[in-house]
Amino acid sequence: MTGDASAVTSDQLTMDLARLIVEDLAADECEVFEDVAADFFADPVSVLRPAKGEEPLGFGLEGIALITPFALAIAREVVTFLLSTVTQTAQDQTGQFVLRIVRQRLRRYRQGEAADTDPAPLTAGQSQYVRTVVRDSAHRLGLTAEVATTLEEHIISQLHTEQ
Amino acid sequence: MTGPGSVADEQASVAADVPSQRVRPRVLALPAPTTSLFLVLVGGLLTAGAFAGAWLHLMLNRSSWSAALSRCTDRDWAGASGRCIARLEAARAWYMAAGIAIGLIGGFLVLLVLPHLIERRHRLKPLSNPRMVDVVARLDELTVQAGLRRAPTLVTTTGRTLTDPFSYGIPGRYRIALPLKIATLRKRDPALLDAVLRHELAHIRSGDVTLAWLAAGIGFVVAGILAVPIVASLFGQDRSLVVDYTWRALLLLGVVGLTQRTLLRIREHEADLATASAGTLDSATVAVARTRPTPAARWRRAFRTHPGRAERLNVLNQPERVSIPTFTGGLTAAFFVLLAAPLAHDLLTSALLTSRTTSLAWPIVAACAGAFLGGSVGVTLWRAAAVARVCGTSFRLAPVVCGVGVGALLGQTASLAYTGLAGPAGLAHIHGLLLAPLALMIATVPVAGLAAALADVLPRLHHSRQSWIACMLTSSTGFGLALWAAMTAQLLLDLSGRDAAGRWLFSGLPSWSFVLSCVVIMVAAAPSLRAAPSAGPISAWLVDGTPSPPWPPRPVRSTADVGLACALAGLTGAVIIVMVRLVAGPSSDTGALQRFQLYIWIAAATGAALALAATAAAPHWAMAPAVLAAPASALIAASAIIGINSAVGNPLTFSLIEQTARHAIALGAALAVPAAALGLSVRWRAARAATRPKLLAMALGCTLLTSLIAMTANAALRPGNESRSSTPVAATALPVTPTPSLGTQSALDDEATVAEDARKYLQHVAVPMIQRYAEIVQALNAMLADADPGPSARASTIRTSILAPLVRLRDEMIAVTPVTTPVRQVHATCTAALVATAEQQDLWAASLERDAPQLLAQSKEHGDEAQRQWDACDRGLQLLQQYSTPGQSGTTPPASSPTHLPTRHATTPPKPTTAPRSASAAQQTVAVPNVGANPLATATQKLAAVGLRWNVVNVADAVIPAGAVVRTTPAAWSVVPKGSTVTLYVSTGAG
């Protein structure tokens, strides 16, 4: 898989997974998802940089933040892992092929698309690794354990895993 | 993240505190004092810029300033020198004004730049998502509802840097930064979006955005300016001021930061209330419940710009909480006012020196400071009183009174104006430092009483404007008078001792300006009597919800009760005065003034008694009638003085009436303030159920008691009761004032500098002054030689030939400010002698014009005072002559010297010794001592002490008592060879 193709594939998969998360956890944010995602892929560091201190004349709200940047950041970590599992086993490593394979590991897309290769579900070890990736990412982003657990369970539920 | 359980707990806790049936006051219908507090803060910061300007002036012009000042003092001191120094001071004033201007302009520039920095920091951009046009439309609707003409721009970001909405911008171009999350929630939770937008619009409408960011901008600029001297000192050679300056600068910036946060927290509460008022209480409560929790540690709350969730919910449910006066509110207002006042005075004095109107500096500063305190503390108390009246509750006054005291003490001590001076605030007597805090604390109590009285008329008004403007006027005038009196007394105390400060109470305080200020307060307070409400319903604009509960009735039935008590107290005072006259008998000529003072003190005490009784009987509203009735009561009592005067056959003159009325009103009002403070503070059991008989009984009892105290106090304050030496100076002619010295004073007082300064002073100031004074005395003797020109002609001669040159001489002496401390002390004494002499002549002329024996008695009193001052001046000049003589320059200044007052030219480096010595001529001659009005024995002792001989000639004189010296030939202060003979003209009486 070439670098550009890999990047495109990764970004598309990240958006797919993040959109799934946002649609389920914060459907209100769908109308701004494209805007946030565009800014995120352009400059992820700035989008994810946390606020510092209080501004005078603010309202003082707490916990009012978009989920979308977090979803995008965590989704990118998960997608990176998923891509690595596919590229290690697949012979045809073109972008579109990998994209289809990974998408078919997402339950929602698996139901809607014809399975080309019928990839194996994630093993228990891989699933556990995904959980670890989500928890670590959430911790880095400063999310609370409660939110991290919610995201973790949600992402796992979106993946095609061994029963 | 705090779980919802904790929010519910806080809400439950708040709900438990709220009574089920209670009045909900419309706090926002009453003006907020925080705007004034913001202005006080900005003013304090800007005066720090003035200090930086003065410092820069010193650094840039140190050598040229020294040379210029030296050139100035080498000129004819009487004319060119004063103008020359005034020009130098004007240059310094320009630097100070430039420091203020830089702070102000810099603050505005920061205000302009800040929006761009904020947008860059948060990556903000206008909300342009076409799916969110309804958000912008909603903002437009709410803008119209809020009464704003132009809707702010909505900006947002997709990043995490914006999680809390806030407003910023410049006037006319405000912006609201709205987190995208809130916009996305608008369909599911429209109340949150509305609450947030209403909250920010409330900030914009009340001017918070401009005030808060401007204060922050000026803070940034002034912090930078204040850092320059520290950095320059650290890299320079002179680091003596680093510590003294740095702690003041850090304290200033620290208090500024804390004050900004305190004000912002109050503004948040008010924005919450506006949100609830524009929408619904429930929606506002739900939105506020999603805000950050209150920190557990109390100290952390002080550093936050937002109040905690529980506090906000409390205020939403009980709006009256936001109006409660706090210790912090009083402290910050008084701190900044007292911090800025000395610097403002310094600037004004420098600026006014050219026009020789420096005596206006303190009154102007006091008036401005009073306005700031009235707008902040006064309005706070008024609003608290109005809300408490609506809710039927009360609030504690002690915290704000203590806050004012502590703030004034801290502000005065930490003022940059006193950097480098020895002693706190540059004072030699540390107890003088307590005068301003005490005066302001005492004044706060009656201001609170007046505020309550004026708030009591709100039900009769359709808008609060009339009431709060009257309150601001009265409280500003009251605070201004208190500060002026305290600072004047502080100067006198430090300069001349307790004796002079006590005498000033009778001679300086009862000025017409003071009386007119009292009249302003009385007029402003008068509407509270006229509009006394009956127990009707509370006006709808004051409360939320219907039906309105009834307005609580007044504890005393009518104003007539206080009027009756006023008459009773006044008549009792009059009777006491008559009894004193009958028991003590007629006064001697020399004792006439003391007797007049005693009568006035008794009259003033009746005013104080009435204020005490009225405020104790009806603390919620009686302050206003007490303010009106106290001077009236004093006037009634003082009418006995006129009655006695007429009864013994003296003519009734306008002068007698004017002086009696002026002193009675002024001192009656002045004494009424602490008396009212006592009455409002002490809750007597007998006063709880006040009735007319109880009020009258209290007025009678208090009058008897305070009259007794007045008689005792009059005896205690009489000059001469103080054991230590003192050099009283009239308040109208304070020659020196506290100004920054930047720590060079001690370096200036080395022996060589003192010797040089003394030599120059003798040469350029003392000798010319003595010569000119001798000419004046010769003119006086020539006038007295005229047998009987008639009172009018003599008065005219006094004013034209004696008083006019005397006043010119006095003013020129006032404009002189020697460099070193010993010389300044002597100069202050000689100036005080001229002041007292001028007052003596003025009173004498007035007594002749108006045929007023009281004025004549006062003239003699001032004559005695002048004589004491001339004696002290004489001793001081002899001492200076010793300093200036080679071989004796090591003589230390007198240990009993009462003054150590910083002066404007304390910043002046030592002057080079370029002028030739000429004081040696004075060593061969002596000045004839001023022995006028002295008994013959005393006069001869003084002549002998300086090596002069004398002969005696008896003359008839209606003014000078028999046996006392009328005049001398040669005249006093004439420079004559040692051993010369002086002719003493001794009075044989009226003949």
mmCIF file of C-alpha atoms in Angstrom, chain B residues 597-893:
data_model
loop_
_atom_site.group_PDB
_atom_site.id
_atom_site.type_symbol
_atom_site.label_atom_id
_atom_site.label_comp_id
_atom_site.label_asym_id
_atom_site.label_seq_id
_atom_site.Cartn_x
_atom_site.Cartn_y
_atom_site.Cartn_z
ATOM 1 C CA GLN B 597 -15.267 78.075 72.453
ATOM 2 C CA LEU B 598 -16.832 76.448 75.490
ATOM 3 C CA TYR B 599 -20.273 77.716 74.528
ATOM 4 C CA ILE B 600 -19.840 76.478 70.975
ATOM 5 C CA TRP B 601 -18.711 73.063 72.169
ATOM 6 C CA ILE B 602 -21.789 72.797 74.351
ATOM 7 C CA ALA B 603 -24.000 73.791 71.421
ATOM 8 C CA ALA B 604 -22.296 71.284 69.168
ATOM 9 C CA ALA B 605 -22.734 68.646 71.840
ATOM 10 C CA THR B 606 -26.499 69.111 71.721
ATOM 11 C CA GLY B 607 -26.398 68.293 68.008
ATOM 12 C CA ALA B 608 -24.392 65.198 68.769
ATOM 13 C CA ALA B 609 -26.832 64.264 71.522
ATOM 14 C CA LEU B 610 -29.750 64.514 69.166
ATOM 15 C CA ALA B 611 -28.012 62.404 66.530
ATOM 16 C CA LEU B 612 -27.190 59.827 69.159
ATOM 17 C CA ALA B 613 -30.723 59.645 70.492
ATOM 18 C CA ALA B 614 -32.452 59.647 67.108
ATOM 19 C CA THR B 615 -30.271 57.018 65.495
ATOM 20 C CA ALA B 616 -30.416 54.773 68.511
ATOM 21 C CA ALA B 617 -34.187 55.095 68.653
ATOM 22 C CA ALA B 618 -34.868 54.436 64.969
ATOM 23 C CA PRO B 619 -31.770 53.126 63.240
ATOM 24 C CA HIS B 620 -33.489 52.310 59.939
ATOM 25 C CA TRP B 621 -34.459 55.795 58.921
ATOM 26 C CA ALA B 622 -33.587 58.386 61.550
ATOM 27 C CA MET B 623 -30.198 59.240 60.119
ATOM 28 C CA ALA B 624 -31.661 61.671 57.606
ATOM 29 C CA PRO B 625 -33.724 63.645 60.138
ATOM 30 C CA ALA B 626 -30.784 63.479 62.492
ATOM 31 C CA VAL B 627 -28.513 64.983 59.850
ATOM 32 C CA LEU B 628 -30.978 67.812 59.418
ATOM 33 C CA ALA B 629 -31.814 68.272 63.058
ATOM 34 C CA ALA B 630 -28.356 68.035 64.614
ATOM 35 C CA PRO B 631 -27.045 71.348 63.232
ATOM 36 C CA ALA B 632 -30.440 72.910 63.924
ATOM 37 C CA SER B 633 -30.275 71.762 67.501
ATOM 38 C CA ALA B 634 -26.761 73.165 67.815
ATOM 39 C CA LEU B 635 -27.994 76.454 66.372
ATOM 40 C CA ILE B 636 -30.813 76.651 68.892
ATOM 41 C CA ALA B 637 -28.380 76.064 71.717
ATOM 42 C CA ALA B 638 -25.888 78.549 70.289
ATOM 43 C CA SER B 639 -28.563 81.228 70.207
ATOM 44 C CA ALA B 640 -27.975 81.462 73.934
ATOM 45 C CA ILE B 641 -24.563 82.969 73.168
ATOM 46 C CA ILE B 642 -26.201 85.800 71.277
ATOM 47 C CA GLY B 643 -28.733 86.170 74.043
ATOM 48 C CA ILE B 644 -26.052 86.462 76.697
ATOM 49 C CA ASN B 645 -24.124 88.945 74.597
ATOM 50 C CA SER B 646 -27.188 91.138 74.240
ATOM 51 C CA ALA B 647 -28.129 90.739 77.896
ATOM 52 C CA VAL B 648 -24.817 92.139 79.081
ATOM 53 C CA GLY B 649 -25.239 95.168 76.840
ATOM 54 C CA ASN B 650 -22.973 94.337 73.907
ATOM 55 C CA PRO B 651 -24.262 95.303 70.450
ATOM 56 C CA LEU B 652 -25.735 92.597 68.225
ATOM 57 C CA THR B 653 -23.533 92.470 65.174
ATOM 58 C CA PHE B 654 -23.632 90.469 61.984
ATOM 59 C CA SER B 655 -20.177 89.168 62.712
ATOM 60 C CA LEU B 656 -21.243 87.674 66.030
ATOM 61 C CA ILE B 657 -24.239 85.985 64.457
ATOM 62 C CA GLU B 658 -22.212 84.700 61.504
ATOM 63 C CA GLN B 659 -19.410 83.295 63.610
ATOM 64 C CA THR B 660 -21.738 81.735 66.125
ATOM 65 C CA ALA B 661 -23.852 80.109 63.440
ATOM 66 C CA ARG B 662 -20.885 78.893 61.400
ATOM 67 C CA HIS B 663 -19.126 77.332 64.361
ATOM 68 C CA ALA B 664 -22.321 75.797 65.722
ATOM 69 C CA ILE B 665 -23.338 74.247 62.403
ATOM 70 C CA ALA B 666 -19.884 72.970 61.535
ATOM 71 C CA LEU B 667 -18.998 71.534 64.897
ATOM 72 C CA GLY B 668 -22.541 70.300 65.481
ATOM 73 C CA ALA B 669 -22.426 68.392 62.211
ATOM 74 C CA ALA B 670 -18.908 67.129 62.855
ATOM 75 C CA LEU B 671 -19.778 65.808 66.299
ATOM 76 C CA ALA B 672 -23.035 64.353 65.043
ATOM 77 C CA VAL B 673 -21.139 61.951 62.786
ATOM 78 C CA PRO B 674 -19.411 59.888 65.500
ATOM 79 C CA ALA B 675 -22.489 60.235 67.688
ATOM 80 C CA ALA B 676 -24.695 58.815 64.950
ATOM 81 C CA ALA B 677 -22.153 56.080 64.350
ATOM 82 C CA LEU B 678 -22.404 55.191 68.013
ATOM 83 C CA GLY B 679 -26.181 55.356 67.933
ATOM 84 C CA LEU B 680 -26.428 53.120 64.889
ATOM 85 C CA SER B 681 -23.904 50.664 66.234
ATOM 86 C CA VAL B 682 -25.201 50.230 69.756
ATOM 87 C CA ARG B 683 -28.541 48.501 70.154
ATOM 88 C CA TRP B 684 -29.931 49.675 73.407
ATOM 89 C CA ARG B 685 -32.652 47.716 75.005
ATOM 90 C CA ALA B 686 -34.600 50.879 75.750
ATOM 91 C CA ALA B 687 -34.556 51.907 72.128
ATOM 92 C CA ARG B 688 -36.031 48.783 70.649
ATOM 93 C CA ALA B 689 -39.612 49.895 71.028
ATOM 94 C CA ALA B 690 -39.055 53.552 70.364
ATOM 95 C CA THR B 691 -41.860 55.892 71.265
ATOM 96 C CA ARG B 692 -42.056 59.635 71.390
ATOM 97 C CA PRO B 693 -41.532 59.880 75.180
ATOM 98 C CA LYS B 694 -38.566 57.539 75.032
ATOM 99 C CA LEU B 695 -37.027 59.503 72.175
ATOM 100 C CA LEU B 696 -37.446 62.788 74.034
ATOM 101 C CA ALA B 697 -36.072 61.307 77.241
ATOM 102 C CA MET B 698 -33.065 59.989 75.382
ATOM 103 C CA ALA B 699 -32.485 63.333 73.683
ATOM 104 C CA LEU B 700 -32.588 65.103 77.050
ATOM 105 C CA GLY B 701 -30.308 62.614 78.734
ATOM 106 C CA CYS B 702 -27.849 62.580 75.872
ATOM 107 C CA THR B 703 -27.730 66.376 75.803
ATOM 108 C CA LEU B 704 -26.842 66.566 79.460
ATOM 109 C CA LEU B 705 -24.238 63.877 79.086
ATOM 110 C CA THR B 706 -22.607 65.222 75.934
ATOM 111 C CA SER B 707 -22.554 68.766 77.302
ATOM 112 C CA LEU B 708 -20.619 67.522 80.265
ATOM 113 C CA ILE B 709 -18.250 65.712 77.928
ATOM 114 C CA ALA B 710 -17.904 68.854 75.801
ATOM 115 C CA MET B 711 -16.952 70.962 78.790
ATOM 116 C CA THR B 712 -14.336 68.432 79.796
ATOM 117 C CA ALA B 713 -13.039 68.090 76.260
ATOM 118 C CA ASN B 714 -12.814 71.854 75.828
ATOM 119 C CA ALA B 715 -10.608 72.057 78.863
ATOM 120 C CA ALA B 716 -8.481 69.181 77.644
ATOM 121 C CA LEU B 717 -8.030 70.613 74.170
ATOM 122 C CA ARG B 718 -7.140 74.085 75.363
ATOM 123 C CA PRO B 719 -3.657 75.062 74.199
ATOM 124 C CA GLY B 720 -0.989 74.787 76.816
ATOM 125 C CA ASN B 721 -2.194 71.546 78.286
ATOM 126 C CA GLU B 722 0.271 69.617 76.276
ATOM 127 C CA SER B 723 3.516 69.029 78.021
ATOM 128 C CA ARG B 724 5.745 68.733 75.027
ATOM 129 C CA SER B 725 6.634 71.599 72.757
ATOM 130 C CA SER B 726 4.562 72.128 69.680
ATOM 131 C CA THR B 727 4.443 74.417 66.720
ATOM 132 C CA PRO B 728 0.834 74.820 65.661
ATOM 133 C CA VAL B 729 0.153 75.963 62.155
ATOM 134 C CA ALA B 730 -3.164 77.040 60.727
ATOM 135 C CA ALA B 731 -4.644 74.492 58.377
ATOM 136 C CA THR B 732 -5.093 76.965 55.592
ATOM 137 C CA ALA B 733 -1.415 77.502 55.284
ATOM 138 C CA LEU B 734 0.253 74.147 55.541
ATOM 139 C CA PRO B 735 3.620 74.828 54.071
ATOM 140 C CA VAL B 736 4.597 71.282 53.300
ATOM 141 C CA THR B 737 2.843 68.165 52.180
ATOM 142 C CA PRO B 738 3.813 64.530 51.836
ATOM 143 C CA THR B 739 5.329 63.698 48.498
ATOM 144 C CA PRO B 740 7.603 60.980 47.239
ATOM 145 C CA SER B 741 11.186 61.200 48.293
ATOM 146 C CA LEU B 742 12.491 58.096 46.573
ATOM 147 C CA GLY B 743 14.700 57.475 49.553
ATOM 148 C CA THR B 744 17.180 60.248 49.050
ATOM 149 C CA GLN B 745 16.148 62.237 52.098
ATOM 150 C CA SER B 746 18.506 60.585 54.525
ATOM 151 C CA ALA B 747 21.365 61.133 52.125
ATOM 152 C CA LEU B 748 20.477 64.809 51.854
ATOM 153 C CA ASP B 749 20.654 65.400 55.596
ATOM 154 C CA ASP B 750 24.380 64.922 55.959
ATOM 155 C CA GLU B 751 26.263 67.593 57.829
ATOM 156 C CA ALA B 752 27.747 69.353 54.842
ATOM 157 C CA THR B 753 24.430 69.550 53.062
ATOM 158 C CA VAL B 754 22.638 70.833 56.157
ATOM 159 C CA ALA B 755 25.323 73.472 56.648
ATOM 160 C CA GLU B 756 25.073 74.581 53.055
ATOM 161 C CA ASP B 757 21.311 74.523 53.106
ATOM 162 C CA ALA B 758 21.210 76.505 56.359
ATOM 163 C CA ARG B 759 23.646 79.046 54.979
ATOM 164 C CA LYS B 760 21.593 79.523 51.839
ATOM 165 C CA TYR B 761 18.388 79.672 53.788
ATOM 166 C CA LEU B 762 19.721 82.365 56.093
ATOM 167 C CA GLN B 763 21.115 84.319 53.206
ATOM 168 C CA HIS B 764 18.282 84.047 50.722
ATOM 169 C CA VAL B 765 15.254 83.461 52.844
ATOM 170 C CA ALA B 766 15.613 84.330 56.506
ATOM 171 C CA VAL B 767 17.393 87.660 56.308
ATOM 172 C CA PRO B 768 15.159 89.050 53.520
ATOM 173 C CA MET B 769 12.139 87.786 55.397
ATOM 174 C CA ILE B 770 13.267 89.510 58.592
ATOM 175 C CA GLN B 771 13.911 92.728 56.746
ATOM 176 C CA ARG B 772 10.530 92.716 55.075
ATOM 177 C CA TYR B 773 8.785 91.796 58.284
ATOM 178 C CA ALA B 774 10.588 94.641 60.000
ATOM 179 C CA GLU B 775 9.204 97.004 57.368
ATOM 180 C CA ILE B 776 5.729 95.703 58.071
ATOM 181 C CA VAL B 777 6.175 96.183 61.790
ATOM 182 C CA GLN B 778 7.404 99.705 61.165
ATOM 183 C CA ALA B 779 4.249 100.371 59.197
ATOM 184 C CA LEU B 780 2.281 98.958 62.104
ATOM 185 C CA ASN B 781 4.043 101.221 64.553
ATOM 186 C CA ALA B 782 3.441 104.181 62.298
ATOM 187 C CA MET B 783 -0.237 103.336 62.207
ATOM 188 C CA LEU B 784 -0.399 102.981 65.977
ATOM 189 C CA ALA B 785 1.306 106.323 66.361
ATOM 190 C CA ASP B 786 -1.728 107.920 64.798
ATOM 191 C CA ALA B 787 -3.775 108.856 67.830
ATOM 192 C CA ASP B 788 -7.335 107.994 66.906
ATOM 193 C CA PRO B 789 -8.063 107.575 63.226
ATOM 194 C CA GLY B 790 -11.350 105.790 63.920
ATOM 195 C CA PRO B 791 -12.105 102.072 63.627
ATOM 196 C CA SER B 792 -12.884 102.040 59.908
ATOM 197 C CA ALA B 793 -9.810 104.002 58.918
ATOM 198 C CA ARG B 794 -7.612 101.888 61.144
ATOM 199 C CA ALA B 795 -9.081 98.698 59.732
ATOM 200 C CA SER B 796 -8.473 99.965 56.244
ATOM 201 C CA THR B 797 -4.865 100.798 57.085
ATOM 202 C CA ILE B 798 -4.366 97.369 58.583
ATOM 203 C CA ARG B 799 -5.648 95.668 55.486
ATOM 204 C CA THR B 800 -3.710 97.739 52.993
ATOM 205 C CA SER B 801 -0.461 98.539 54.765
ATOM 206 C CA ILE B 802 -0.058 95.635 57.137
ATOM 207 C CA LEU B 803 -2.064 92.660 56.060
ATOM 208 C CA ALA B 804 -1.460 92.836 52.308
ATOM 209 C CA PRO B 805 2.362 92.756 52.508
ATOM 210 C CA LEU B 806 2.113 90.274 55.342
ATOM 211 C CA VAL B 807 0.017 87.902 53.249
ATOM 212 C CA ARG B 808 2.379 88.273 50.321
ATOM 213 C CA LEU B 809 5.285 87.487 52.577
ATOM 214 C CA ARG B 810 3.422 84.535 54.045
ATOM 215 C CA ASP B 811 2.588 83.115 50.640
ATOM 216 C CA GLU B 812 6.116 83.484 49.444
ATOM 217 C CA MET B 813 7.359 81.710 52.531
ATOM 218 C CA ILE B 814 4.893 78.909 51.914
ATOM 219 C CA ALA B 815 6.252 78.469 48.407
ATOM 220 C CA VAL B 816 9.766 77.970 49.757
ATOM 221 C CA THR B 817 10.757 74.371 50.458
ATOM 222 C CA PRO B 818 14.228 73.891 51.867
ATOM 223 C CA VAL B 819 16.183 70.789 51.046
ATOM 224 C CA THR B 820 17.199 69.378 54.410
ATOM 225 C CA THR B 821 15.056 68.344 57.334
ATOM 226 C CA PRO B 822 16.465 70.724 60.016
ATOM 227 C CA VAL B 823 16.066 73.722 57.757
ATOM 228 C CA ARG B 824 12.581 72.673 56.780
ATOM 229 C CA GLN B 825 11.637 72.421 60.433
ATOM 230 C CA VAL B 826 12.823 75.920 61.154
ATOM 231 C CA HIS B 827 11.182 77.178 57.997
ATOM 232 C CA ALA B 828 7.884 75.605 59.012
ATOM 233 C CA THR B 829 8.053 77.382 62.333
ATOM 234 C CA CYS B 830 8.796 80.781 60.817
ATOM 235 C CA THR B 831 6.060 80.278 58.238
ATOM 236 C CA ALA B 832 3.651 79.360 60.998
ATOM 237 C CA ALA B 833 4.592 82.569 62.771
ATOM 238 C CA LEU B 834 3.728 84.564 59.687
ATOM 239 C CA VAL B 835 0.478 82.649 59.303
ATOM 240 C CA ALA B 836 -0.563 83.350 62.865
ATOM 241 C CA THR B 837 0.456 86.991 62.579
ATOM 242 C CA ALA B 838 -1.562 87.414 59.401
ATOM 243 C CA GLU B 839 -4.573 85.842 61.059
ATOM 244 C CA GLN B 840 -4.138 88.115 64.054
ATOM 245 C CA GLN B 841 -4.120 91.188 61.841
ATOM 246 C CA ASP B 842 -7.050 89.938 59.808
ATOM 247 C CA LEU B 843 -9.130 89.353 62.911
ATOM 248 C CA TRP B 844 -8.138 92.675 64.337
ATOM 249 C CA ALA B 845 -9.260 94.428 61.180
ATOM 250 C CA ALA B 846 -12.484 92.454 61.196
ATOM 251 C CA SER B 847 -13.133 93.316 64.841
ATOM 252 C CA LEU B 848 -12.733 96.993 64.046
ATOM 253 C CA GLU B 849 -14.942 96.778 60.975
ATOM 254 C CA ARG B 850 -17.723 94.903 62.715
ATOM 255 C CA ASP B 851 -17.251 96.115 66.240
ATOM 256 C CA ALA B 852 -17.025 92.495 67.390
ATOM 257 C CA PRO B 853 -15.342 91.891 70.717
ATOM 258 C CA GLN B 854 -15.211 88.171 70.044
ATOM 259 C CA LEU B 855 -13.057 88.804 67.009
ATOM 260 C CA LEU B 856 -10.786 90.991 69.018
ATOM 261 C CA ALA B 857 -10.429 88.237 71.561
ATOM 262 C CA GLN B 858 -9.587 85.796 68.805
ATOM 263 C CA SER B 859 -7.109 88.281 67.411
ATOM 264 C CA LYS B 860 -5.353 88.327 70.740
ATOM 265 C CA GLU B 861 -5.380 84.567 70.820
ATOM 266 C CA HIS B 862 -3.662 84.453 67.469
ATOM 267 C CA GLY B 863 -1.281 87.129 68.635
ATOM 268 C CA ASP B 864 -0.211 84.917 71.520
ATOM 269 C CA GLU B 865 0.165 82.067 69.142
ATOM 270 C CA ALA B 866 2.200 84.201 66.766
ATOM 271 C CA GLN B 867 4.470 85.203 69.604
ATOM 272 C CA ARG B 868 5.141 81.580 70.481
ATOM 273 C CA GLN B 869 5.918 80.852 66.866
ATOM 274 C CA TRP B 870 8.252 83.817 66.535
ATOM 275 C CA ASP B 871 10.110 82.662 69.618
ATOM 276 C CA ALA B 872 10.495 79.215 68.103
ATOM 277 C CA CYS B 873 11.501 80.722 64.794
ATOM 278 C CA ASP B 874 14.074 82.852 66.534
ATOM 279 C CA ARG B 875 15.582 79.852 68.277
ATOM 280 C CA GLY B 876 15.572 77.922 65.047
ATOM 281 C CA LEU B 877 17.326 80.644 63.092
ATOM 282 C CA GLN B 878 20.014 80.868 65.751
ATOM 283 C CA LEU B 879 20.473 77.135 65.480
ATOM 284 C CA LEU B 880 20.763 77.358 61.713
ATOM 285 C CA GLN B 881 23.372 80.007 62.123
ATOM 286 C CA GLN B 882 25.343 77.533 64.212
ATOM 287 C CA TYR B 883 24.964 74.884 61.514
ATOM 288 C CA SER B 884 26.187 77.211 58.857
ATOM 289 C CA THR B 885 29.231 78.308 60.857
ATOM 290 C CA PRO B 886 32.428 76.341 60.140
ATOM 291 C CA GLY B 887 33.416 74.214 63.093
ATOM 292 C CA GLN B 888 29.875 73.867 64.344
ATOM 293 C CA SER B 889 28.362 72.106 61.398
ATOM 294 C CA GLY B 890 28.373 68.840 63.247
ATOM 295 C CA THR B 891 25.636 70.046 65.543
ATOM 296 C CA THR B 892 22.781 67.624 65.331
ATOM 297 C CA PRO B 893 19.214 68.756 64.826
#
